[in-house]
């Protein structure tokens, strides 16, 4: 059995993901599809709409054979660590190919861009640094530098598009950590990554789906997700009475900030350059997450970067703790179907990292950051019983078997 | 003008306090009554029912001329630090006498007990230590040791009574820090300190008043507090929709515990002897403050001691931070009437500590622990507007002038 890997967040799973899963399988021609998926908190520094268990079920009912958790220390990260973490996990699982969505759609363009950037690394880094010094955010600085310096290259990927940028990171990670893996890319359909409105062809962005759920109701997105996903979302809402948003964590965040000194705040991951003072001032003055974010925001810091900082603060992740976990050291099994199970049976002796399907005394410390993130995520649930259940899930839930 | 000092928490102010204020003034025969009062969090490790501002108003409408805040680092403390902090503040204010309530009622008995314990310090300390080693809580160990060792002393105070125990600490603090101060004690009327039910003579314990408010309604305690206090309590409830209890802070406390490692928890004041592991285990399993406390409780730790630990954790107070603030270094003015104002005018040149009536940039750092406690206290308020107002009060509220 041979496997293709995909890197996902499924927040929530939608029709575009369904296409991506099917096309990934077809493109590589392998018989197993493995997804490495962020846990409770996502790359953009947000709580997922629903738990990792619910999102695992969505994946398994929609074409994925095996779901592995991308550890917290790699999931809530800028694109470089996120991509290398995910690629290395898929490599440890024995994947022979990786397939990612992009606006560009041509793996050749990506290869050329990677080749060009390897050749021009120093020049590129210098330019990025000089843009950053002007107070331009890192992603924009990267995109601008490429545009400026690589203008003559024939098949350059347009890095102002978010999925192209992430794709480049996957390609670089593959080259560095897993050159034996074959990369594929699929051109993204119709709607853009951050499109705020639902698309009439029923392939809508996750952003527009979340926005519609928040502003209207769940039923409005029914046609934009597979039926099993819709059922899963409805059941989650019925059980907990909510979908998770930052607002649910605002009192905890405000308290976490205001009980710390600037020196203490600097101990948390990615807090630097004096942003600790902005956080303290804004937390004193604001009484909602939204107004707090507006008060903290500057040109230098993207919304995403601030949210990631806040996610680390909310989860109590210290600099030294995260720094120790920038290389994957385990494979946390969230769920599988019979194909996934057969694949694991066949490959379990060749996995290069330990496979963990149950948390016990012996591996509790290893997974400490993920366990903490799971508990913190649960604390955003208002309903006592649902909160308790979710809080214990990392210890009590066996992997989802479909 | 000469002043008598009293040490209070007023949680809430009641008819017994009214008597105590009047009798204190009479006993010493001085014209000014100064109260040093705990701020938002109390000696027993609990949030006060209502804000320090509301409690200051209660005091000023009921016989007190001047209210000074007992700083957080001295208020949320076992009896020794609490008593010495309060006595030293009253001494700095130039008080010539201090009057405290006790079950015993005779200052001579206290003096004899202090004399005896000074003489037998080593013997006493040894006995207390030996009881503590057997897992007996500190207050019980002290009471038992006195009972056993000082049995022959003619006028020994019964230290199993809570106000006698606190009185002894006041007396010892006066002897050590302010021997020029004249101590007085007033025999407590009818109801005991911890009596759970209201007393028919309308002089009820604060415990019974809080219990009645929690279990019945505010109107049931109307006759047990002065009319102005009743109005103040009603207005507070109308504004905020609540009286503060630990339950309001439970989500913040649970989050603060679960995002820390045992090593990090050990950095907070009074966390030692492995209680950090009990806190972590209980916080994982419990979804209410009450059940959490029941799970953490052991014979060795009194309910009060655990609550104090939790208050420090909730306020993010580190060991080194509190240790630096065990001596009073400022006099925070909360409120005064015209008599109090005249007294301050007359004595302001002789105060041995700086008087602070407004928090600005220059003293913000000095009062950091009190400011933090004020903000954390406000975070227990559900209503957004009332929370915001309370959160800013340390910066925006001038002292209450009556």
PDB file of N, CA, C and O in Angstrom, chain B residues 199-263:
ATOM      1  N   UNK B 199     -28.563  36.392  64.016  1.00  0.00           N
ATOM      2  CA  UNK B 199     -28.901  36.426  65.442  1.00  0.00           C
ATOM      3  C   UNK B 199     -30.132  37.298  65.656  1.00  0.00           C
ATOM      4  O   UNK B 199     -30.295  38.324  65.007  1.00  0.00           O
ATOM      5  N   UNK B 200     -30.977  36.877  66.598  1.00  0.00           N
ATOM      6  CA  UNK B 200     -32.247  37.614  66.769  1.00  0.00           C
ATOM      7  C   UNK B 200     -32.065  39.010  67.366  1.00  0.00           C
ATOM      8  O   UNK B 200     -32.933  39.862  67.201  1.00  0.00           O
ATOM      9  N   UNK B 201     -30.902  39.250  68.018  1.00  0.00           N
ATOM     10  CA  UNK B 201     -30.665  40.611  68.541  1.00  0.00           C
ATOM     11  C   UNK B 201     -30.144  41.568  67.466  1.00  0.00           C
ATOM     12  O   UNK B 201     -29.718  42.674  67.765  1.00  0.00           O
ATOM     13  N   UNK B 202     -30.144  41.109  66.197  1.00  0.00           N
ATOM     14  CA  UNK B 202     -29.728  41.923  65.028  1.00  0.00           C
ATOM     15  C   UNK B 202     -28.221  42.192  64.970  1.00  0.00           C
ATOM     16  O   UNK B 202     -27.764  43.016  64.192  1.00  0.00           O
ATOM     17  N   UNK B 203     -27.508  41.540  65.916  1.00  0.00           N
ATOM     18  CA  UNK B 203     -26.045  41.631  65.803  1.00  0.00           C
ATOM     19  C   UNK B 203     -25.565  40.267  65.343  1.00  0.00           C
ATOM     20  O   UNK B 203     -25.410  39.339  66.130  1.00  0.00           O
ATOM     21  N   UNK B 204     -25.418  40.155  64.045  1.00  0.00           N
ATOM     22  CA  UNK B 204     -25.104  38.854  63.457  1.00  0.00           C
ATOM     23  C   UNK B 204     -23.689  38.857  62.899  1.00  0.00           C
ATOM     24  O   UNK B 204     -23.132  39.908  62.610  1.00  0.00           O
ATOM     25  N   UNK B 205     -23.145  37.670  62.742  1.00  0.00           N
ATOM     26  CA  UNK B 205     -21.792  37.562  62.195  1.00  0.00           C
ATOM     27  C   UNK B 205     -21.813  37.866  60.698  1.00  0.00           C
ATOM     28  O   UNK B 205     -22.826  37.672  60.023  1.00  0.00           O
ATOM     29  N   UNK B 206     -20.672  38.349  60.180  1.00  0.00           N
ATOM     30  CA  UNK B 206     -20.565  38.595  58.740  1.00  0.00           C
ATOM     31  C   UNK B 206     -20.773  37.293  57.973  1.00  0.00           C
ATOM     32  O   UNK B 206     -21.373  37.279  56.897  1.00  0.00           O
ATOM     33  N   UNK B 207     -20.289  36.189  58.548  1.00  0.00           N
ATOM     34  CA  UNK B 207     -20.484  34.878  57.921  1.00  0.00           C
ATOM     35  C   UNK B 207     -21.967  34.598  57.704  1.00  0.00           C
ATOM     36  O   UNK B 207     -22.385  34.210  56.607  1.00  0.00           O
ATOM     37  N   UNK B 208     -22.765  34.803  58.758  1.00  0.00           N
ATOM     38  CA  UNK B 208     -24.199  34.503  58.641  1.00  0.00           C
ATOM     39  C   UNK B 208     -24.876  35.463  57.664  1.00  0.00           C
ATOM     40  O   UNK B 208     -25.804  35.088  56.951  1.00  0.00           O
ATOM     41  N   UNK B 209     -24.402  36.690  57.617  1.00  0.00           N
ATOM     42  CA  UNK B 209     -24.990  37.672  56.692  1.00  0.00           C
ATOM     43  C   UNK B 209     -24.686  37.276  55.243  1.00  0.00           C
ATOM     44  O   UNK B 209     -25.579  37.270  54.389  1.00  0.00           O
ATOM     45  N   UNK B 210     -23.449  36.882  54.976  1.00  0.00           N
ATOM     46  CA  UNK B 210     -23.102  36.459  53.609  1.00  0.00           C
ATOM     47  C   UNK B 210     -23.885  35.215  53.201  1.00  0.00           C
ATOM     48  O   UNK B 210     -24.373  35.098  52.086  1.00  0.00           O
ATOM     49  N   UNK B 211     -23.995  34.293  54.162  1.00  0.00           N
ATOM     50  CA  UNK B 211     -24.716  33.046  53.896  1.00  0.00           C
ATOM     51  C   UNK B 211     -26.181  33.337  53.566  1.00  0.00           C
ATOM     52  O   UNK B 211     -26.751  32.769  52.629  1.00  0.00           O
ATOM     53  N   UNK B 212     -26.775  34.244  54.330  1.00  0.00           N
ATOM     54  CA  UNK B 212     -28.181  34.579  54.106  1.00  0.00           C
ATOM     55  C   UNK B 212     -28.365  35.252  52.742  1.00  0.00           C
ATOM     56  O   UNK B 212     -29.298  34.938  52.003  1.00  0.00           O
ATOM     57  N   UNK B 213     -27.459  36.158  52.403  1.00  0.00           N
ATOM     58  CA  UNK B 213     -27.551  36.825  51.099  1.00  0.00           C
ATOM     59  C   UNK B 213     -27.446  35.784  49.975  1.00  0.00           C
ATOM     60  O   UNK B 213     -28.204  35.799  49.012  1.00  0.00           O
ATOM     61  N   UNK B 214     -26.500  34.844  50.132  1.00  0.00           N
ATOM     62  CA  UNK B 214     -26.284  33.844  49.079  1.00  0.00           C
ATOM     63  C   UNK B 214     -27.460  32.900  48.949  1.00  0.00           C
ATOM     64  O   UNK B 214     -27.865  32.531  47.846  1.00  0.00           O
ATOM     65  N   UNK B 215     -28.036  32.509  50.083  1.00  0.00           N
ATOM     66  CA  UNK B 215     -29.058  31.472  50.038  1.00  0.00           C
ATOM     67  C   UNK B 215     -30.474  32.023  49.973  1.00  0.00           C
ATOM     68  O   UNK B 215     -31.373  31.337  49.495  1.00  0.00           O
ATOM     69  N   UNK B 216     -30.673  33.222  50.493  1.00  0.00           N
ATOM     70  CA  UNK B 216     -32.027  33.797  50.447  1.00  0.00           C
ATOM     71  C   UNK B 216     -31.968  35.048  49.586  1.00  0.00           C
ATOM     72  O   UNK B 216     -31.809  34.945  48.389  1.00  0.00           O
ATOM     73  N   UNK B 217     -32.051  36.196  50.219  1.00  0.00           N
ATOM     74  CA  UNK B 217     -31.940  37.417  49.428  1.00  0.00           C
ATOM     75  C   UNK B 217     -31.408  38.532  50.314  1.00  0.00           C
ATOM     76  O   UNK B 217     -31.365  38.406  51.542  1.00  0.00           O
ATOM     77  N   UNK B 218     -31.043  39.599  49.668  1.00  0.00           N
ATOM     78  CA  UNK B 218     -30.474  40.733  50.388  1.00  0.00           C
ATOM     79  C   UNK B 218     -31.445  41.270  51.436  1.00  0.00           C
ATOM     80  O   UNK B 218     -31.048  41.624  52.548  1.00  0.00           O
ATOM     81  N   UNK B 219     -32.739  41.280  51.085  1.00  0.00           N
ATOM     82  CA  UNK B 219     -33.716  41.895  51.989  1.00  0.00           C
ATOM     83  C   UNK B 219     -33.765  41.204  53.362  1.00  0.00           C
ATOM     84  O   UNK B 219     -34.126  41.830  54.361  1.00  0.00           O
ATOM     85  N   UNK B 220     -33.383  39.928  53.408  1.00  0.00           N
ATOM     86  CA  UNK B 220     -33.416  39.198  54.682  1.00  0.00           C
ATOM     87  C   UNK B 220     -32.423  39.723  55.712  1.00  0.00           C
ATOM     88  O   UNK B 220     -32.544  39.442  56.899  1.00  0.00           O
ATOM     89  N   UNK B 221     -31.409  40.454  55.256  1.00  0.00           N
ATOM     90  CA  UNK B 221     -30.413  40.909  56.231  1.00  0.00           C
ATOM     91  C   UNK B 221     -30.593  42.391  56.571  1.00  0.00           C
ATOM     92  O   UNK B 221     -29.788  42.974  57.286  1.00  0.00           O
ATOM     93  N   UNK B 222     -31.669  42.963  56.049  1.00  0.00           N
ATOM     94  CA  UNK B 222     -31.893  44.399  56.185  1.00  0.00           C
ATOM     95  C   UNK B 222     -31.714  44.931  57.613  1.00  0.00           C
ATOM     96  O   UNK B 222     -31.077  45.962  57.825  1.00  0.00           O
ATOM     97  N   UNK B 223     -32.264  44.217  58.599  1.00  0.00           N
ATOM     98  CA  UNK B 223     -32.205  44.692  59.985  1.00  0.00           C
ATOM     99  C   UNK B 223     -30.850  44.463  60.642  1.00  0.00           C
ATOM    100  O   UNK B 223     -30.616  44.926  61.755  1.00  0.00           O
ATOM    101  N   UNK B 224     -29.985  43.736  59.962  1.00  0.00           N
ATOM    102  CA  UNK B 224     -28.711  43.357  60.588  1.00  0.00           C
ATOM    103  C   UNK B 224     -27.560  44.264  60.192  1.00  0.00           C
ATOM    104  O   UNK B 224     -26.434  44.063  60.612  1.00  0.00           O
ATOM    105  N   UNK B 225     -27.852  45.246  59.336  1.00  0.00           N
ATOM    106  CA  UNK B 225     -26.829  46.209  58.917  1.00  0.00           C
ATOM    107  C   UNK B 225     -27.421  47.618  59.049  1.00  0.00           C
ATOM    108  O   UNK B 225     -28.638  47.776  58.988  1.00  0.00           O
ATOM    109  N   UNK B 226     -26.588  48.629  59.215  1.00  0.00           N
ATOM    110  CA  UNK B 226     -27.124  50.002  59.270  1.00  0.00           C
ATOM    111  C   UNK B 226     -27.842  50.347  57.955  1.00  0.00           C
ATOM    112  O   UNK B 226     -27.475  49.807  56.906  1.00  0.00           O
ATOM    113  N   UNK B 227     -28.847  51.219  58.001  1.00  0.00           N
ATOM    114  CA  UNK B 227     -29.626  51.552  56.799  1.00  0.00           C
ATOM    115  C   UNK B 227     -28.763  52.023  55.625  1.00  0.00           C
ATOM    116  O   UNK B 227     -28.988  51.610  54.479  1.00  0.00           O
ATOM    117  N   UNK B 228     -27.754  52.849  55.898  1.00  0.00           N
ATOM    118  CA  UNK B 228     -26.913  53.352  54.801  1.00  0.00           C
ATOM    119  C   UNK B 228     -26.143  52.206  54.144  1.00  0.00           C
ATOM    120  O   UNK B 228     -25.884  52.224  52.938  1.00  0.00           O
ATOM    121  N   UNK B 229     -25.775  51.212  54.939  1.00  0.00           N
ATOM    122  CA  UNK B 229     -25.069  50.044  54.409  1.00  0.00           C
ATOM    123  C   UNK B 229     -26.010  49.238  53.514  1.00  0.00           C
ATOM    124  O   UNK B 229     -25.626  48.788  52.434  1.00  0.00           O
ATOM    125  N   UNK B 230     -27.243  49.102  53.979  1.00  0.00           N
ATOM    126  CA  UNK B 230     -28.219  48.364  53.180  1.00  0.00           C
ATOM    127  C   UNK B 230     -28.411  49.035  51.815  1.00  0.00           C
ATOM    128  O   UNK B 230     -28.451  48.370  50.778  1.00  0.00           O
ATOM    129  N   UNK B 231     -28.506  50.344  51.817  1.00  0.00           N
ATOM    130  CA  UNK B 231     -28.639  51.091  50.559  1.00  0.00           C
ATOM    131  C   UNK B 231     -27.428  50.857  49.665  1.00  0.00           C
ATOM    132  O   UNK B 231     -27.555  50.597  48.460  1.00  0.00           O
ATOM    133  N   UNK B 232     -26.269  50.924  50.256  1.00  0.00           N
ATOM    134  CA  UNK B 232     -25.029  50.730  49.505  1.00  0.00           C
ATOM    135  C   UNK B 232     -24.980  49.328  48.863  1.00  0.00           C
ATOM    136  O   UNK B 232     -24.636  49.180  47.683  1.00  0.00           O
ATOM    137  N   UNK B 233     -25.353  48.326  49.653  1.00  0.00           N
ATOM    138  CA  UNK B 233     -25.364  46.946  49.134  1.00  0.00           C
ATOM    139  C   UNK B 233     -26.366  46.812  47.990  1.00  0.00           C
ATOM    140  O   UNK B 233     -26.078  46.192  46.962  1.00  0.00           O
ATOM    141  N   UNK B 234     -27.550  47.414  48.180  1.00  0.00           N
ATOM    142  CA  UNK B 234     -28.593  47.331  47.142  1.00  0.00           C
ATOM    143  C   UNK B 234     -28.110  47.981  45.851  1.00  0.00           C
ATOM    144  O   UNK B 234     -28.295  47.447  44.760  1.00  0.00           O
ATOM    145  N   UNK B 235     -27.492  49.131  45.986  1.00  0.00           N
ATOM    146  CA  UNK B 235     -27.021  49.848  44.795  1.00  0.00           C
ATOM    147  C   UNK B 235     -25.918  49.063  44.082  1.00  0.00           C
ATOM    148  O   UNK B 235     -25.864  49.018  42.858  1.00  0.00           O
ATOM    149  N   UNK B 236     -25.051  48.458  44.864  1.00  0.00           N
ATOM    150  CA  UNK B 236     -23.972  47.668  44.249  1.00  0.00           C
ATOM    151  C   UNK B 236     -24.553  46.519  43.437  1.00  0.00           C
ATOM    152  O   UNK B 236     -24.133  46.242  42.317  1.00  0.00           O
ATOM    153  N   UNK B 237     -25.557  45.876  44.030  1.00  0.00           N
ATOM    154  CA  UNK B 237     -26.177  44.731  43.355  1.00  0.00           C
ATOM    155  C   UNK B 237     -26.885  45.195  42.083  1.00  0.00           C
ATOM    156  O   UNK B 237     -26.849  44.512  41.056  1.00  0.00           O
ATOM    157  N   UNK B 238     -27.512  46.352  42.173  1.00  0.00           N
ATOM    158  CA  UNK B 238     -28.230  46.876  41.006  1.00  0.00           C
ATOM    159  C   UNK B 238     -27.255  47.196  39.869  1.00  0.00           C
ATOM    160  O   UNK B 238     -27.511  46.902  38.703  1.00  0.00           O
ATOM    161  N   UNK B 239     -26.121  47.746  40.232  1.00  0.00           N
ATOM    162  CA  UNK B 239     -25.131  48.150  39.236  1.00  0.00           C
ATOM    163  C   UNK B 239     -24.446  46.961  38.571  1.00  0.00           C
ATOM    164  O   UNK B 239     -24.256  46.930  37.356  1.00  0.00           O
ATOM    165  N   UNK B 240     -24.064  45.983  39.369  1.00  0.00           N
ATOM    166  CA  UNK B 240     -23.245  44.880  38.841  1.00  0.00           C
ATOM    167  C   UNK B 240     -24.027  43.594  38.632  1.00  0.00           C
ATOM    168  O   UNK B 240     -23.558  42.687  37.944  1.00  0.00           O
ATOM    169  N   UNK B 241     -25.204  43.499  39.251  1.00  0.00           N
ATOM    170  CA  UNK B 241     -25.989  42.272  39.129  1.00  0.00           C
ATOM    171  C   UNK B 241     -25.458  41.127  39.965  1.00  0.00           C
ATOM    172  O   UNK B 241     -25.859  39.975  39.774  1.00  0.00           O
ATOM    173  N   UNK B 242     -24.546  41.389  40.893  1.00  0.00           N
ATOM    174  CA  UNK B 242     -23.977  40.273  41.661  1.00  0.00           C
ATOM    175  C   UNK B 242     -23.251  40.752  42.910  1.00  0.00           C
ATOM    176  O   UNK B 242     -22.904  41.913  43.047  1.00  0.00           O
ATOM    177  N   UNK B 243     -23.043  39.828  43.828  1.00  0.00           N
ATOM    178  CA  UNK B 243     -22.046  40.013  44.888  1.00  0.00           C
ATOM    179  C   UNK B 243     -20.915  39.046  44.575  1.00  0.00           C
ATOM    180  O   UNK B 243     -21.167  37.928  44.126  1.00  0.00           O
ATOM    181  N   UNK B 244     -19.702  39.464  44.801  1.00  0.00           N
ATOM    182  CA  UNK B 244     -18.556  38.653  44.381  1.00  0.00           C
ATOM    183  C   UNK B 244     -18.377  37.410  45.256  1.00  0.00           C
ATOM    184  O   UNK B 244     -18.356  37.517  46.482  1.00  0.00           O
ATOM    185  N   UNK B 245     -18.240  36.273  44.616  1.00  0.00           N
ATOM    186  CA  UNK B 245     -17.868  35.047  45.330  1.00  0.00           C
ATOM    187  C   UNK B 245     -16.786  34.343  44.499  1.00  0.00           C
ATOM    188  O   UNK B 245     -16.579  34.677  43.321  1.00  0.00           O
ATOM    189  N   UNK B 246     -16.167  33.353  45.091  1.00  0.00           N
ATOM    190  CA  UNK B 246     -15.114  32.619  44.385  1.00  0.00           C
ATOM    191  C   UNK B 246     -15.618  32.012  43.071  1.00  0.00           C
ATOM    192  O   UNK B 246     -14.875  31.880  42.109  1.00  0.00           O
ATOM    193  N   UNK B 247     -16.909  31.632  43.056  1.00  0.00           N
ATOM    194  CA  UNK B 247     -17.446  31.011  41.838  1.00  0.00           C
ATOM    195  C   UNK B 247     -17.244  31.888  40.610  1.00  0.00           C
ATOM    196  O   UNK B 247     -17.025  31.390  39.508  1.00  0.00           O
ATOM    197  N   UNK B 248     -17.333  33.207  40.804  1.00  0.00           N
ATOM    198  CA  UNK B 248     -17.162  34.117  39.662  1.00  0.00           C
ATOM    199  C   UNK B 248     -15.750  34.053  39.094  1.00  0.00           C
ATOM    200  O   UNK B 248     -15.519  34.452  37.961  1.00  0.00           O
ATOM    201  N   UNK B 249     -14.809  33.594  39.891  1.00  0.00           N
ATOM    202  CA  UNK B 249     -13.409  33.586  39.459  1.00  0.00           C
ATOM    203  C   UNK B 249     -12.930  32.185  39.085  1.00  0.00           C
ATOM    204  O   UNK B 249     -11.781  32.015  38.696  1.00  0.00           O
ATOM    205  N   UNK B 250     -13.804  31.189  39.247  1.00  0.00           N
ATOM    206  CA  UNK B 250     -13.401  29.811  39.022  1.00  0.00           C
ATOM    207  C   UNK B 250     -12.836  29.568  37.617  1.00  0.00           C
ATOM    208  O   UNK B 250     -11.758  28.965  37.480  1.00  0.00           O
ATOM    209  N   UNK B 251     -13.485  30.039  36.541  1.00  0.00           N
ATOM    210  CA  UNK B 251     -12.906  29.766  35.207  1.00  0.00           C
ATOM    211  C   UNK B 251     -11.495  30.353  35.076  1.00  0.00           C
ATOM    212  O   UNK B 251     -10.615  29.709  34.501  1.00  0.00           O
ATOM    213  N   UNK B 252     -11.284  31.534  35.633  1.00  0.00           N
ATOM    214  CA  UNK B 252      -9.963  32.171  35.551  1.00  0.00           C
ATOM    215  C   UNK B 252      -8.935  31.382  36.361  1.00  0.00           C
ATOM    216  O   UNK B 252      -7.801  31.182  35.929  1.00  0.00           O
ATOM    217  N   UNK B 253      -9.365  30.913  37.524  1.00  0.00           N
ATOM    218  CA  UNK B 253      -8.461  30.143  38.382  1.00  0.00           C
ATOM    219  C   UNK B 253      -8.096  28.812  37.724  1.00  0.00           C
ATOM    220  O   UNK B 253      -6.921  28.426  37.669  1.00  0.00           O
ATOM    221  N   UNK B 254      -9.106  28.134  37.207  1.00  0.00           N
ATOM    222  CA  UNK B 254      -8.870  26.831  36.569  1.00  0.00           C
ATOM    223  C   UNK B 254      -7.879  26.993  35.413  1.00  0.00           C
ATOM    224  O   UNK B 254      -6.932  26.224  35.280  1.00  0.00           O
ATOM    225  N   UNK B 255      -8.103  28.015  34.615  1.00  0.00           N
ATOM    226  CA  UNK B 255      -7.209  28.277  33.485  1.00  0.00           C
ATOM    227  C   UNK B 255      -5.794  28.601  33.961  1.00  0.00           C
ATOM    228  O   UNK B 255      -4.809  28.098  33.410  1.00  0.00           O
ATOM    229  N   UNK B 256      -5.710  29.427  35.022  1.00  0.00           N
ATOM    230  CA  UNK B 256      -4.386  29.811  35.536  1.00  0.00           C
ATOM    231  C   UNK B 256      -3.620  28.583  36.031  1.00  0.00           C
ATOM    232  O   UNK B 256      -2.406  28.492  35.852  1.00  0.00           O
ATOM    233  N   UNK B 257      -4.311  27.648  36.623  1.00  0.00           N
ATOM    234  CA  UNK B 257      -3.630  26.442  37.122  1.00  0.00           C
ATOM    235  C   UNK B 257      -3.223  25.535  35.964  1.00  0.00           C
ATOM    236  O   UNK B 257      -2.075  25.112  35.851  1.00  0.00           O
ATOM    237  N   UNK B 258      -4.174  25.263  35.083  1.00  0.00           N
ATOM    238  CA  UNK B 258      -3.930  24.236  34.056  1.00  0.00           C
ATOM    239  C   UNK B 258      -2.948  24.657  32.965  1.00  0.00           C
ATOM    240  O   UNK B 258      -2.475  23.810  32.206  1.00  0.00           O
ATOM    241  N   UNK B 259      -2.653  25.948  32.865  1.00  0.00           N
ATOM    242  CA  UNK B 259      -1.664  26.351  31.864  1.00  0.00           C
ATOM    243  C   UNK B 259      -0.257  26.435  32.462  1.00  0.00           C
ATOM    244  O   UNK B 259       0.645  26.920  31.802  1.00  0.00           O
ATOM    245  N   UNK B 260      -0.110  25.951  33.693  1.00  0.00           N
ATOM    246  CA  UNK B 260       1.223  26.021  34.314  1.00  0.00           C
ATOM    247  C   UNK B 260       1.762  24.636  34.663  1.00  0.00           C
ATOM    248  O   UNK B 260       0.999  23.731  34.982  1.00  0.00           O
ATOM    249  N   UNK B 261       3.070  24.521  34.624  1.00  0.00           N
ATOM    250  CA  UNK B 261       3.715  23.280  35.030  1.00  0.00           C
ATOM    251  C   UNK B 261       3.867  23.293  36.552  1.00  0.00           C
ATOM    252  O   UNK B 261       3.779  24.359  37.173  1.00  0.00           O
ATOM    253  N   UNK B 262       4.099  22.122  37.170  1.00  0.00           N
ATOM    254  CA  UNK B 262       4.332  22.113  38.619  1.00  0.00           C
ATOM    255  C   UNK B 262       5.457  23.075  39.010  1.00  0.00           C
ATOM    256  O   UNK B 262       5.341  23.786  40.010  1.00  0.00           O
ATOM    257  N   UNK B 263       6.501  23.136  38.205  1.00  0.00           N
ATOM    258  CA  UNK B 263       7.635  24.022  38.518  1.00  0.00           C
ATOM    259  C   UNK B 263       7.175  25.480  38.491  1.00  0.00           C
ATOM    260  O   UNK B 263       7.549  26.278  39.351  1.00  0.00           O
TER     261      UNK B 263
END
